[in-house]
XYZ file of C-alpha atoms in Angstrom:
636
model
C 7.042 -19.024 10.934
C 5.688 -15.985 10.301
C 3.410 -14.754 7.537
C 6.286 -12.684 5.321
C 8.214 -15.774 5.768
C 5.213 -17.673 4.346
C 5.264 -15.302 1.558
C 8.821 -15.974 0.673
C 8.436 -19.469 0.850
C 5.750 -19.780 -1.890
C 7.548 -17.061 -3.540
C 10.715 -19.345 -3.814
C 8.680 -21.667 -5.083
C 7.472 -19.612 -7.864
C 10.928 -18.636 -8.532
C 11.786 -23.033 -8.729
C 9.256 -23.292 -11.457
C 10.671 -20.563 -13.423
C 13.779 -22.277 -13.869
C 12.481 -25.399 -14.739
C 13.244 -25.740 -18.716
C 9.740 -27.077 -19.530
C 6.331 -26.835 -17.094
C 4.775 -30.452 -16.975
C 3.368 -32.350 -14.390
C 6.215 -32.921 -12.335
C 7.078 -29.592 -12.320
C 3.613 -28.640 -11.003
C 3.772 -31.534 -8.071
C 6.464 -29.939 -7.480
C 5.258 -26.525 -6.895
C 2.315 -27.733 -5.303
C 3.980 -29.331 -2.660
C 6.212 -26.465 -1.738
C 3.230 -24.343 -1.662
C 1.181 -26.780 0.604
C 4.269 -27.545 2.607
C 4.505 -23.618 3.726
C 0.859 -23.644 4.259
C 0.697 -26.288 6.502
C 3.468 -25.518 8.403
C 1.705 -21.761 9.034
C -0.763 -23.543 10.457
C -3.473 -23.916 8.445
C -5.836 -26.702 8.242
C -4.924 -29.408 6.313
C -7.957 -30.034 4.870
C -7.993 -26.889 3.457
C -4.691 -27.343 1.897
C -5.561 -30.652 0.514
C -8.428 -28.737 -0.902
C -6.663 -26.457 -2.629
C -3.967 -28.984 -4.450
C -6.445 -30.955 -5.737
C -8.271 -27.650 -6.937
C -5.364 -25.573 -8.593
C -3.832 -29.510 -10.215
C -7.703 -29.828 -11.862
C -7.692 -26.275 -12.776
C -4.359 -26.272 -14.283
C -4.480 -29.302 -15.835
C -7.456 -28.946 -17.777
C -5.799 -25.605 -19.254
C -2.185 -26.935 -19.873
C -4.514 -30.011 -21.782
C -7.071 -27.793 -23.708
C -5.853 -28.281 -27.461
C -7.377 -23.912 -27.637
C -3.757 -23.420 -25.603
C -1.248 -25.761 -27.566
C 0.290 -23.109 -28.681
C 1.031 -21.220 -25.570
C 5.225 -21.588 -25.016
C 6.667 -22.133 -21.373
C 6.627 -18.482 -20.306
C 2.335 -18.381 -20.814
C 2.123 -21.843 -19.263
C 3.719 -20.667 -15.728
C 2.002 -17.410 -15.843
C -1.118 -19.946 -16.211
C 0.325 -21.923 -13.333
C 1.533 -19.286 -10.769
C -2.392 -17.139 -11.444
C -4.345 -20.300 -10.393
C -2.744 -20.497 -7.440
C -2.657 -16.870 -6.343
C -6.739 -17.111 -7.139
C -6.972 -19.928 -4.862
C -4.723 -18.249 -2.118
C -7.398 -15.298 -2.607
C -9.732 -17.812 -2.245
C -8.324 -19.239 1.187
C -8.641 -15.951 3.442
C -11.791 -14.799 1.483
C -15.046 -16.429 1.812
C -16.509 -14.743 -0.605
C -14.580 -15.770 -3.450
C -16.204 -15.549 -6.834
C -19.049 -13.856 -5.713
C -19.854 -9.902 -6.444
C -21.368 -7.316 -4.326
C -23.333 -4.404 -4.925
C -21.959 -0.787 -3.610
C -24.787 0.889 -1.640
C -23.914 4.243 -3.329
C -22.297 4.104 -6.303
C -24.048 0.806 -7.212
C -21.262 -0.691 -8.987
C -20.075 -4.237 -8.452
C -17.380 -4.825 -6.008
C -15.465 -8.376 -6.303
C -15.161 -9.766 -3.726
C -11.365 -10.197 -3.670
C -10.830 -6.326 -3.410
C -13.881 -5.741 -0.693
C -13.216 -3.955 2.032
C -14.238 -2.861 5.151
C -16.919 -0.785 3.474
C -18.518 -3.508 1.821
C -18.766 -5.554 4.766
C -20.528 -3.034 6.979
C -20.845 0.562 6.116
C -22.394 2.455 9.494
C -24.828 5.509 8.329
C -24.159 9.035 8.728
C -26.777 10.551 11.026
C -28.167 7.164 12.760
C -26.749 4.792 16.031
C -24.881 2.335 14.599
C -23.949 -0.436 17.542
C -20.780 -2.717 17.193
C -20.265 -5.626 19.816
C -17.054 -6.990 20.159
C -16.536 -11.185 21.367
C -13.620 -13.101 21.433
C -11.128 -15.155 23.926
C -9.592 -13.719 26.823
C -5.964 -12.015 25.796
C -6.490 -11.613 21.717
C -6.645 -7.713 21.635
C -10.625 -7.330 22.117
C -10.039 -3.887 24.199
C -7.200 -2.662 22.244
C -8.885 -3.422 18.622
C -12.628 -1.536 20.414
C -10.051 1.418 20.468
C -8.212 1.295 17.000
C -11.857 0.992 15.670
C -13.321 3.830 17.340
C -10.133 5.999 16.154
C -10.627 4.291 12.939
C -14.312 5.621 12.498
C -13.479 8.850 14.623
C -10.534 9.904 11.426
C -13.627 9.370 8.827
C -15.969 12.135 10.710
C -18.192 9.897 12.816
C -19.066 10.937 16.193
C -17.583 7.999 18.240
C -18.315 6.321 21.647
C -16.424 3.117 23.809
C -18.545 0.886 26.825
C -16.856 -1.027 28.870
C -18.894 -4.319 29.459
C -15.879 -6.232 30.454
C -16.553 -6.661 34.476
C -14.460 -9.897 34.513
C -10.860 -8.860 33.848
C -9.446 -7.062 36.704
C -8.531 -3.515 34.963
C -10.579 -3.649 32.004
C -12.402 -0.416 32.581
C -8.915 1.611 33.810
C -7.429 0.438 30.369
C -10.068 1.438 28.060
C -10.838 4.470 30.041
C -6.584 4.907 29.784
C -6.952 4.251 25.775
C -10.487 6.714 25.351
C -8.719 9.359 26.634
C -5.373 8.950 24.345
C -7.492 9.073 21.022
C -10.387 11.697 22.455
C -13.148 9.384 22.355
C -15.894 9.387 24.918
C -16.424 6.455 27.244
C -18.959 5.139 29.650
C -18.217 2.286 32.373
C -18.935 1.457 35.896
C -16.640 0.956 38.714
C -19.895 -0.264 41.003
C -22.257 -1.990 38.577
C -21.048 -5.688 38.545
C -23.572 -6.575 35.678
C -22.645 -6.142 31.855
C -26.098 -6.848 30.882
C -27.543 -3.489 32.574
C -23.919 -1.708 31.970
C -24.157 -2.256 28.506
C -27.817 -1.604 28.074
C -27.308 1.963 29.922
C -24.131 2.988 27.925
C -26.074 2.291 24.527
C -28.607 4.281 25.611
C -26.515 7.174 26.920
C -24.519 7.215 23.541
C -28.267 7.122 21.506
C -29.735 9.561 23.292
C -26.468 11.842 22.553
C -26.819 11.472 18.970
C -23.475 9.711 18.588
C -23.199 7.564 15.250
C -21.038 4.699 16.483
C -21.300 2.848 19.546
C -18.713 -0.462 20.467
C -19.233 -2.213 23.007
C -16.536 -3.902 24.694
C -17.165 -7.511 26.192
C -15.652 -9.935 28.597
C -12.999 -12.681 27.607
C -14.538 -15.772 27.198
C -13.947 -19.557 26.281
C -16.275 -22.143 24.299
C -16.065 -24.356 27.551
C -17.269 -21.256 29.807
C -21.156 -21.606 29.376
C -22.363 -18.684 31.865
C -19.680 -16.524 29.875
C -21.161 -17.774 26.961
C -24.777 -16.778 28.181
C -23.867 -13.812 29.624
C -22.443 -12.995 25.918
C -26.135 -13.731 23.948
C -28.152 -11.754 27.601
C -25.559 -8.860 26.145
C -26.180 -9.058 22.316
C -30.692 -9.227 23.126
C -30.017 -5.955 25.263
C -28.011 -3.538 23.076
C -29.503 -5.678 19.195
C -25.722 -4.941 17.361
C -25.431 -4.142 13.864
C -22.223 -5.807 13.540
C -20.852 -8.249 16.024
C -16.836 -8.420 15.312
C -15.010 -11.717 16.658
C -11.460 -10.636 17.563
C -9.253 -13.357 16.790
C -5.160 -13.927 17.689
C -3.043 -15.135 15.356
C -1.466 -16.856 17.429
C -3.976 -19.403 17.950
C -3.005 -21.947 15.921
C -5.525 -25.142 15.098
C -7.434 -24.281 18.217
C -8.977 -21.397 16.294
C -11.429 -23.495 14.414
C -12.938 -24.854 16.813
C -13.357 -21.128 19.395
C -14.917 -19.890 16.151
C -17.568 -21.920 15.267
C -18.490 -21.867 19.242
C -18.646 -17.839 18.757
C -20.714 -17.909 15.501
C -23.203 -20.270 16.855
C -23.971 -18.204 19.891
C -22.731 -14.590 18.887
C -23.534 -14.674 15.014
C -21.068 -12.451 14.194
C -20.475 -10.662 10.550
C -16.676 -10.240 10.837
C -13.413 -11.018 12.178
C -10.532 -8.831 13.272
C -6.939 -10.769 13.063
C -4.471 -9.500 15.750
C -0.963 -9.512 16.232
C 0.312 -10.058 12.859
C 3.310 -8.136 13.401
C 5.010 -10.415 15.622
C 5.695 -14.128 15.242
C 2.731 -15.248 14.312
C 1.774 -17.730 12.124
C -1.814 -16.717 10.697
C -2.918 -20.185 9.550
C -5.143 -20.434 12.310
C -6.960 -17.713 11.166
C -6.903 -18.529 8.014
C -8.915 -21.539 9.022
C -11.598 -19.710 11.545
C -12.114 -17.531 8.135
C -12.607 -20.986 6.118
C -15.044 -22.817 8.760
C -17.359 -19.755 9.623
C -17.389 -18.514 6.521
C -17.066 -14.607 7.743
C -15.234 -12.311 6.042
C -11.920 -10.655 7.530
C -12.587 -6.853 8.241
C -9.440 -5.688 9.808
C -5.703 -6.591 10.806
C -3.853 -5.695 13.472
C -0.259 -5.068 13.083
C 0.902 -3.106 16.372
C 0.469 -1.877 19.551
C -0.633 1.817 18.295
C -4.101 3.009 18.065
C -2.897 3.684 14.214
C -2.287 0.136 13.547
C -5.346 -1.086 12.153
C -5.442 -1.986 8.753
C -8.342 -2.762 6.658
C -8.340 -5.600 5.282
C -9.141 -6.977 1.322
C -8.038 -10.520 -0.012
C -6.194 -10.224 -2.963
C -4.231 -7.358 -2.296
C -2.958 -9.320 0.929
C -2.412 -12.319 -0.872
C -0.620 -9.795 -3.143
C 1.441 -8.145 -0.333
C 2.081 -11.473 0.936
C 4.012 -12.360 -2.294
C 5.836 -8.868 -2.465
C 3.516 -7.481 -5.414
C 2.338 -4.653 -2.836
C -0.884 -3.594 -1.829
C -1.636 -0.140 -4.096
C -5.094 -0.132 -2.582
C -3.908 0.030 1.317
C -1.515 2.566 -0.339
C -4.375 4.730 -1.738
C -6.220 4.393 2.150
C -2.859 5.448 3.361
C -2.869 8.741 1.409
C -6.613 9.138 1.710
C -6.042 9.381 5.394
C -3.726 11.787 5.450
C -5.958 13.981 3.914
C -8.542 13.141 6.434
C -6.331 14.249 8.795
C -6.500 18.102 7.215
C -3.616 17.749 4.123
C -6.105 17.952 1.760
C -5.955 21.599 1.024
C -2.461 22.311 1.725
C -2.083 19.480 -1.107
C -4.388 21.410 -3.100
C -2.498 24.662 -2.362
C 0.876 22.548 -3.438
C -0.400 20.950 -6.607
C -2.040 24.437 -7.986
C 1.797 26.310 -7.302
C 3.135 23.479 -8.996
C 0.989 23.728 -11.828
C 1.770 27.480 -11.969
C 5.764 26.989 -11.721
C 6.213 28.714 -8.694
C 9.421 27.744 -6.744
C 9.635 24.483 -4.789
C 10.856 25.354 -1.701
C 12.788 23.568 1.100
C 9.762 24.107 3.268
C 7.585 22.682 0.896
C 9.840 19.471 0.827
C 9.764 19.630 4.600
C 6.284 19.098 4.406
C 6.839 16.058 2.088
C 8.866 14.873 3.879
C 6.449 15.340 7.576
C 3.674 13.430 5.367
C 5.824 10.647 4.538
C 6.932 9.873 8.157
C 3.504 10.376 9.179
C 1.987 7.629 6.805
C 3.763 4.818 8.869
C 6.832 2.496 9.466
C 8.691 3.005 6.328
C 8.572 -0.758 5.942
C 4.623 -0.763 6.059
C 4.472 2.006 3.017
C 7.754 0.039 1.117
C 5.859 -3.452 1.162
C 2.653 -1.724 -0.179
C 4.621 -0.660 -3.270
C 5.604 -3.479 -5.843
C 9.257 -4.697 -5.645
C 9.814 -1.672 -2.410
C 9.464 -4.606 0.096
C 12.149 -6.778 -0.532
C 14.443 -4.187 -2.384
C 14.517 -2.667 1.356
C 14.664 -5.783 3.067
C 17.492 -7.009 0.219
C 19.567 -3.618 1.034
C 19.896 -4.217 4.247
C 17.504 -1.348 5.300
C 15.053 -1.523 8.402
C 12.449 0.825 9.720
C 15.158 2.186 12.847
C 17.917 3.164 10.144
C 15.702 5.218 7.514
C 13.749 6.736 9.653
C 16.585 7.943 11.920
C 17.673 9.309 8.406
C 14.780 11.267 7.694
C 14.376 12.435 11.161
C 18.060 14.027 10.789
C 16.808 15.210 7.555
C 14.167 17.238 9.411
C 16.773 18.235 12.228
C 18.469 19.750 9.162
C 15.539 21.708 8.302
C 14.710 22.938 12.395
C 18.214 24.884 12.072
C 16.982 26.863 9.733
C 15.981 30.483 9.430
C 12.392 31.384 7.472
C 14.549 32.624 4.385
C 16.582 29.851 4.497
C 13.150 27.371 4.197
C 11.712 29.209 2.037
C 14.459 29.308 -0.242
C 15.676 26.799 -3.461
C 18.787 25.961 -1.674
C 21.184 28.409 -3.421
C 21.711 30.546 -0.600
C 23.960 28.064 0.957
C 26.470 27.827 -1.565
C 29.148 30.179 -2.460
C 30.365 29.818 -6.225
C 34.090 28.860 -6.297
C 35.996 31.297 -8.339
C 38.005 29.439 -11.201
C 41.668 31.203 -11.666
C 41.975 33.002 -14.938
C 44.442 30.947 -17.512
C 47.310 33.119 -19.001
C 46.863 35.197 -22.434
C 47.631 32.780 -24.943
C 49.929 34.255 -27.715
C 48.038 35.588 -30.805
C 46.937 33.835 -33.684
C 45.765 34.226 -36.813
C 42.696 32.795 -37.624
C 40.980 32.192 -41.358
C 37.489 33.155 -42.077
C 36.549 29.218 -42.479
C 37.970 28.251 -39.191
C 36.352 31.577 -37.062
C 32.987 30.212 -38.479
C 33.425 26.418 -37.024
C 34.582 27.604 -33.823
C 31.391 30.174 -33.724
C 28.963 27.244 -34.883
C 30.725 24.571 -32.033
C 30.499 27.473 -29.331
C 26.819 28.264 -29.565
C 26.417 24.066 -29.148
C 28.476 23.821 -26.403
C 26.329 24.327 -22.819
C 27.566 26.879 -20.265
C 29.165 24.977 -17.478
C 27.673 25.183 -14.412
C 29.498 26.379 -11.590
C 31.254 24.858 -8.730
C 29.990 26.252 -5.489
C 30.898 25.157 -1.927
C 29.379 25.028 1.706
C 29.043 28.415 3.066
C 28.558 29.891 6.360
C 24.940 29.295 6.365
C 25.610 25.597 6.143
C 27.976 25.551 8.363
C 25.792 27.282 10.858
C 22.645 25.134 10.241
C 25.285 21.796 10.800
C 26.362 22.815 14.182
C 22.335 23.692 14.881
C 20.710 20.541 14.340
C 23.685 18.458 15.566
C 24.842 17.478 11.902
C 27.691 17.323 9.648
C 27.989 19.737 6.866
C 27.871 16.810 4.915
C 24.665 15.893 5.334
C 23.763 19.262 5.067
C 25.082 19.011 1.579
C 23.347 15.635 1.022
C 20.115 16.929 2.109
C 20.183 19.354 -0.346
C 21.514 17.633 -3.560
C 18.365 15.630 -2.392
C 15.825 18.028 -2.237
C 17.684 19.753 -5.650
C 16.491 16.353 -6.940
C 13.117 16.655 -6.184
C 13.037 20.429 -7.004
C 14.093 19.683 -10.718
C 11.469 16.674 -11.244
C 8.605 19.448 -9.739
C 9.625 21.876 -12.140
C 9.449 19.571 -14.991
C 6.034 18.723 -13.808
C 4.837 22.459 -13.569
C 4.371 25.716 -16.115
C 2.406 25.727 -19.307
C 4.505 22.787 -20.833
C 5.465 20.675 -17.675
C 4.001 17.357 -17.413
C 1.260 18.240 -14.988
C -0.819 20.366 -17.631
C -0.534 17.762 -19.544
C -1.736 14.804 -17.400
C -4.401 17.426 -15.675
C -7.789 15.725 -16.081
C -6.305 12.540 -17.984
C -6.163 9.989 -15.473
C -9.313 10.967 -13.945
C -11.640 11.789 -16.291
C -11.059 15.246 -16.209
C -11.033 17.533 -19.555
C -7.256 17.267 -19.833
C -5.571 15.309 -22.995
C -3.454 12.546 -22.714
C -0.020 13.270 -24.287
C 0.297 12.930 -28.025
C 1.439 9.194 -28.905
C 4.997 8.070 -29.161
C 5.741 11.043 -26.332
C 8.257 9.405 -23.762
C 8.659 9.631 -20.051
C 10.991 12.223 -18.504
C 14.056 10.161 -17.862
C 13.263 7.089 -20.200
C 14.539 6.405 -24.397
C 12.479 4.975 -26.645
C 14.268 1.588 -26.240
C 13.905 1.500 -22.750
C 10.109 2.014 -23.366
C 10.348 -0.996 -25.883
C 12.168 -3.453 -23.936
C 9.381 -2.936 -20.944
C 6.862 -3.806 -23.505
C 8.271 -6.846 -24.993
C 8.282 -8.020 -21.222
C 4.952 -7.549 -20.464
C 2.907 -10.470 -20.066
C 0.670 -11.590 -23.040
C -2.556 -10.785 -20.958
C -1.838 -6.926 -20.269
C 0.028 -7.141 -24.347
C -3.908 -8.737 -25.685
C -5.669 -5.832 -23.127
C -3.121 -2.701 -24.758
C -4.144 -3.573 -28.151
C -7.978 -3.489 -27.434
C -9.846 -0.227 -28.073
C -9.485 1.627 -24.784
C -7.701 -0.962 -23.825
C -5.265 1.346 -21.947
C -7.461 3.211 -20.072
C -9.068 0.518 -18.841
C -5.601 -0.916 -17.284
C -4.664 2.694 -16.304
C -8.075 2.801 -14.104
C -7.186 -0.338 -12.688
C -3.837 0.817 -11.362
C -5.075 4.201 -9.908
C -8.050 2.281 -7.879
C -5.447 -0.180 -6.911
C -5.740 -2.979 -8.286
C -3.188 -4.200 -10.458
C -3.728 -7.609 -12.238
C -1.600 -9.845 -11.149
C 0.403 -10.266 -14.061
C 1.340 -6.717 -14.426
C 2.291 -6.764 -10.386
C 4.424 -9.538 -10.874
C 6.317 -7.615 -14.179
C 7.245 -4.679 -11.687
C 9.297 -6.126 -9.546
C 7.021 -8.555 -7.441
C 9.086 -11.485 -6.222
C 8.254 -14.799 -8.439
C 5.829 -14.004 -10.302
C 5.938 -13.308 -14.257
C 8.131 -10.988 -15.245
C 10.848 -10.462 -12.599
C 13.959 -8.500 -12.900
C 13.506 -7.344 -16.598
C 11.930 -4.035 -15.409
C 13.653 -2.088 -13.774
C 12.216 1.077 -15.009
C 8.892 0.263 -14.682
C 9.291 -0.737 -10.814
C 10.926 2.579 -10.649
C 7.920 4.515 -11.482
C 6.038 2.613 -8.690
C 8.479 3.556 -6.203
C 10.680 0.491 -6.767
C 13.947 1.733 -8.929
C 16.531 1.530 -6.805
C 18.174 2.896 -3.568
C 16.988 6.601 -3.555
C 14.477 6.619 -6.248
C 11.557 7.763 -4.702
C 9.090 6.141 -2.401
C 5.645 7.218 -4.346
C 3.435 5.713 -7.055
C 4.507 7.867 -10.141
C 1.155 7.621 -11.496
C 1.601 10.412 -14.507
C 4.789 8.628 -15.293
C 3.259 5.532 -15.845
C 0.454 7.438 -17.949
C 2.939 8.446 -20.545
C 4.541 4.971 -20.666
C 1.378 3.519 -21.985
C 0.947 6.073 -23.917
C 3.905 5.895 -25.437
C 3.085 2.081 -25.892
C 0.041 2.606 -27.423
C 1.384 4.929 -29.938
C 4.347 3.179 -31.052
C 2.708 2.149 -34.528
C 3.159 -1.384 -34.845
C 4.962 -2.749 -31.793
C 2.097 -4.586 -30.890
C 0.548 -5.728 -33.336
C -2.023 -3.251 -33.404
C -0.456 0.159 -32.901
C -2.504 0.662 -29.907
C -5.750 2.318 -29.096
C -6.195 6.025 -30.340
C -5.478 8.931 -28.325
C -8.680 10.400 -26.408
C-alpha cells in the first residue's frame, strides 16, 4: 500500500460518515475502524493506532456529549468528528504536537504542526555549520547528503560534501559523481582507510575555507554491527555536528523502530529524513521511528533527482495526504524559483502588467518555462486543493501533460522574434463575409427609425471570423505540429492574455489588490464588488457552504483578514481546505468556484493559487449586508 492509497482510504472513510443520516456512536466505530484498519495495514505500529482510537473516541465523545453543543445538527457534528482525527493524524508524524516554538528572527510563534525545516535547525550565515548523516546501509544516506547540499547551495550558502563512507565499495566515486552534477565541492580519500581522520581532515579543510555548511557522509551501518556502531560515535567526537540527520527508508516496515532507537542512543540525532516515498512504500514504519524517538521529520524524499527533496511540515502532509493540498510546499515551490534568478523578471512582468502593456506570447512562454520547471505536474496539482484527484479522476498523468506543454513550447521554438513578441493576431487572416443583396426600399416612420437607432447602438459589433494563415502554417510544419494545435495554443494563451489585461491599467484588478493582501498601502475593493467571472449568487451559494467555523471567523472584526493571512502563508484551516474541493472532508462538491480560484475548477482552468480572486470573494462576503448575520467586518 502506498501512502496516497492510505490517503484515499481514510478519505473514503470520511466520505462513509457523510452519508450516514445521523453521527452516533456506531457511526464513529465505524469510522474509527476504517481509519485504524488503513493505518495498520501501512505499517504502523499498532500501539500507536490503538492510541489514537481511544484518543479521538474520548475526544469526540466528550464534545458530541457536552450539553454547550446540543444544538449543533449532523453537518457540525462530522466536521467535529473528521477535525479530531486529522489533529491526531498531525499528531502521529509530529512529535511536537501541541507545543509552540519561537522563530529566531521574527520571534513569532511557530506551531508546531506547520514547522519546518527552519525551525528544526536553521544553519547561520557567516559561521561552519557541520551536518552528519547515519543510517542503514541502502536507505539513500549518499543521495539525500547531495539533495541537502543542493538544497542549502539554492538558498546562498557556500556548500561542501565528505565522504566518510570507506565501507561501501564505490561510495566516494558516487558522491564525487553526484558533487560534480550539482557544483558542490567535495573532499574524500581513495588511500586513507580511516573515516575517523578522513572526516576530521575534510571538516577542517571546509572550516578553514570559510564554507558555511559542511555534511558529512557516513558508512551504512546496522544496530547489531557494534564496531560500525563505534566507529559512528569515534566520527561524531571528531567533527562535534550541529545536526546529526538519521536517513530512514520507507520501506522499512516494523523493523524501523527498533534501528531507530539503536541510532538515537548512540548518534543522538535531531532529525530524520524519510526516503523513497515515491515508490511503493508504505511509510508506517516511519511513522513509528518518528513516534518512538521522538525526532521531528525534516525532509522527504520523493525521487531519484537532486531536486527531489521536500521539506517537510505535519499538517500540511497530513493535509496532502487527504487531497486538501499543501499551499505551504506550494509557496516553497514558487519561492524557489525565484531563488533560482525569476525574481526580477517577475518583478519586470508584474510592473508591465500593472501598466497595461501587452501580454505577449513570449511572456506566456516564460509562464509556461516556470511552470514545467516547478516539478512533475502531479507534485504541483496535489499541492493545490481538489488539483490532485481532479487530475488523477481525468485520467491525466505526469507523461501526458507534460508532453502537452512541451509541444506547447515546440510551438513557440518555430517562431520568429515578431511573432513572440506579438498578441497572437498576426496569425490570423480575417475571413471576408460576402455582401447580402440590396434589399428593396422601404419606407420607414419617424417612430420606427428611432427604435431601430436606440436597438443598434445596444447591439455589440461582432467580432470577426479569422482563419490560420501562412504564419501558422509555417510555425506547424517547424515545430513538428498540426495547425491545430497551433490554433489551440493560441485560443489558450488569448485566454490568459484577456484575464492579464483585466488585471492591469488604472482600473484592472491589480491596482486594486496592490498592497491589500500584504499589508501594503493599497485598498481592498469596495464591499459587495464581485470576482471577474462570478454573479452575486454564485458568491452566495459558496457562502452558505462554508463551514460554521470560517462563517463565526467572517463575522468577527477583521475577521477576514485574519483568514486571508492564513491562506497566503499557507495554511488553510482545515475546514475551509476541505470546502474547496479536498476529498471527504466538510464541504465537498458544493464549490466548484471556489476550488477554481485555487487552481481546482475544472479541466483547463488554471494551475495557480488565484490569490486576488479569492480577496474579492471575501470581500464581497463581508460586504453583503446581512448574509451573515453580521454584514461582515468593515472595509480597511
Amino acid at each position: 500500500m502506498v501512502l496516497s492509497d492510505l490517503g484515499r482510504r481514510i478519505n473514503s472513510a470520511f466520505q462513509d460518515l457523510s452519508k450516514v443520516p445521523t453521527v452516533n456512536e456506531a457511526s464513529i466505530d465505524q469510522l474509527l475502524k476504517s481509519v485504524c484498519n488503513a493505518l495498520i495495514e501501512a505499517d504502523v505500529n499498532v500501539k500507536l493506532v490503538s492510541n489514537l482510537r481511544t484518543k479521538v473516541k474520548s475526544q469526540v465523545t466528550a464534545l458530541l456529549n457536552d450539553k454547550a453543543n446540543a444544538s449543533w445538527n449532523d453537518a457540525q457534528r462530522r466536521q467535529r468528528v473528521q477535525r479530531a482525527v486529522f489533529d491526531h493524524l498531525v499528531a502521529l508524524v509530529d512529535p511536537l504536537h501541541g507545543q509552540t516554538k519561537t522563530d529566531d528572527e521574527s520571534g513569532a510563534a511557530v506551531a508546531a504542526g506547520n514547522a519546518g525545516p527552519g525551525d528544526i535547525f536553521k544553519p547561520k550565515k557567516g559561521k561552519p555549520n557541520v551536518i552528519m548523516f547515519v543510517g542503514l546501509q541502502g536507505s539513500g544516506k549518499t543521495t539525500s547528503c547531495t539533495k541537502l547540499a543542493l538544497y542549502y547551495q539554492k538558498r546562498g550558502f557556500k556548500t561542501g560534501l565528505v565522504c566518510a563512507d570507506t565501507f561501501r565499495a564505490g561510495a566516494f566515486d558516487q558522491l564525487k559523481q553526484n558533487a560534480s552534477k550539482i557544483n558542490v565541492p567535495f573532499y574524500g580519500s581513495y588511500t586513507e582507510t580511516d573515516p575517523v581522520t578522513i572526516s576530521a581532515a575534510g571538516v577542517a579543510s571546509f572550516k578553514q575555507n570559510r564554507f558555511e555548511v559542511i555534511i558529512v557522509d557516513t558508512s551504512g551501518r546496522h544496530k547489531q554491527e557494534q564496531e560500525l556502531f563505534d566507529e559512528m560515535r569515534e566520527i561524531d567526537a571528531a567533527v562535534t555536528p550541529d545536526l546529526t540527520i538519521m536517513v530512514l527508508d520507507a520501506n522499512i516496515g516494523q523493523a524501523a523502530e527498533a534501528q531507530s532507537r539503536a541510532f538515537k542512543e548512540a548518534a543522538g540525532y535531531g532529525a530524520i529524513i524519510v526516503t523513497k516515498l515515491d515508490g511503493h512504500a508504505k511509510g508506517g514504519g516511519a511513522i513509528s521511528a518518528v513516534a518512538a524517538t521522538s525526532t521531528p521529520i525534516m525532509f522527504i524524499g520523493t525521487g531519484e533527482h537532486a531536486t527531489d527533496l521536500e521539506p517537510f511540515r505535519a499538517q500540511p502532509f497530513i493535509s496532502k495526504l487527504l487531497g486538501m493540498g499543501d499551499m505551504s510546499g506550494l509557496m516553497d515551490k514558487m519561492e524557489e524559483m525565484q531563488m533560482n534568478g525569476g525574481q526580477e523578471r517577475q518583478r519586470e512582468m508584474l510592473k508591465k502588467i500593472e501598466q497595461g502593456g501587452i501580454f505577449s506570447i513570449r511572456d506566456w512562454r516564460e509562464q509556461l518555462g516556470n511552470i514545467m520547471g516547478m516539478g512533475p505536474l502531479s507534485k504541483i496539482a496535489g499541492m493545490i486543493p481538489g488539483m490532485g484527484q481532479m487530475l488523477s479522476g481525468a485520467g491525466g498523468d505526469d507523461e501526458a501533460a507534460g508532453g502537452k506543454m512541451k509541444r506547447m513550447m515546440f510551438i513557440t521554438d518555430a517562431m520568429t522574434a515578431e511573432e513572440l513578441d506579438s498578441d497572437g493576431r498576426i496569425f490570423t487572416t480575417p475571413i471576408r463575409s460576402k455582401k447580402p443583396p440590396p434589399s428593396e426600399s422601404k419606407q420607414v416612420t419617424v417612430a420606427e427609425s428611432s427604435t431601430a437607432a436606440g436597438k443598434s447602438k445596444k447591439k455589440k459589433k461582432p467580432q470577426p471570423k479569422v482563419r490560420m494563415n501562412a504564419r501558422a502554417r509555417r510555425v506547424a510544419r517547424g515545430s513538428g505540429t498540426s495547425v491545430k494545435e497551433v490554433e489551440e495554443f493560441l485560443m489558450q494563451y488569448n485566454m490568459v492574455a484577456n484575464m492579464v489585461k483585466k488585471m492591469g491599467g488604472k482600473q484592472g484588478w491589480l491596482k486594486q489588490m496592490q498592497g491589500a493582501g500584504a499589508g501594503g498601502k493599497g485598498k481592498m475593493p469596495s464591499p459587495g464588488m464581485l470576482p471577474p467571472g462570478m454573479s452575486r449568487e454564485q458568491v452566495m451559494q459558496m457562502q452558505n457552504a462554508l463551514p460554521p467555523e470560517i462563517k463565526a471567523q467572517l463575522r468577527q472584526p477583521g475577521g477576514r483578514e485574519r483568514l486571508m493571512q492564513q491562506i497566503q502563508s499557507g495554511n488553510i484551516p482545515p475546514e475551509l481546505a476541505g470546502a474547496m474541493g479536498g476529498g471527504g472532508m466538510p464541504g465537498l462538491g458544493g464549490l466548484g468556484g471556489l476550488a477554481s480560484m485555487m487552481g481546482g475548477g475544472g479541466p483547463g482552468g488554471g494551475g495557480m493559487p488565484n490569490m486576488a480572486q479569492m480577496q474579492q470573494m471575501m470581500q464581497s462576503m463581508g460586504g453583503m449586508g446581512g448574509m451573515m448575520g453580521g454584514g461582515g467586518a468593515p472595509s480597511s
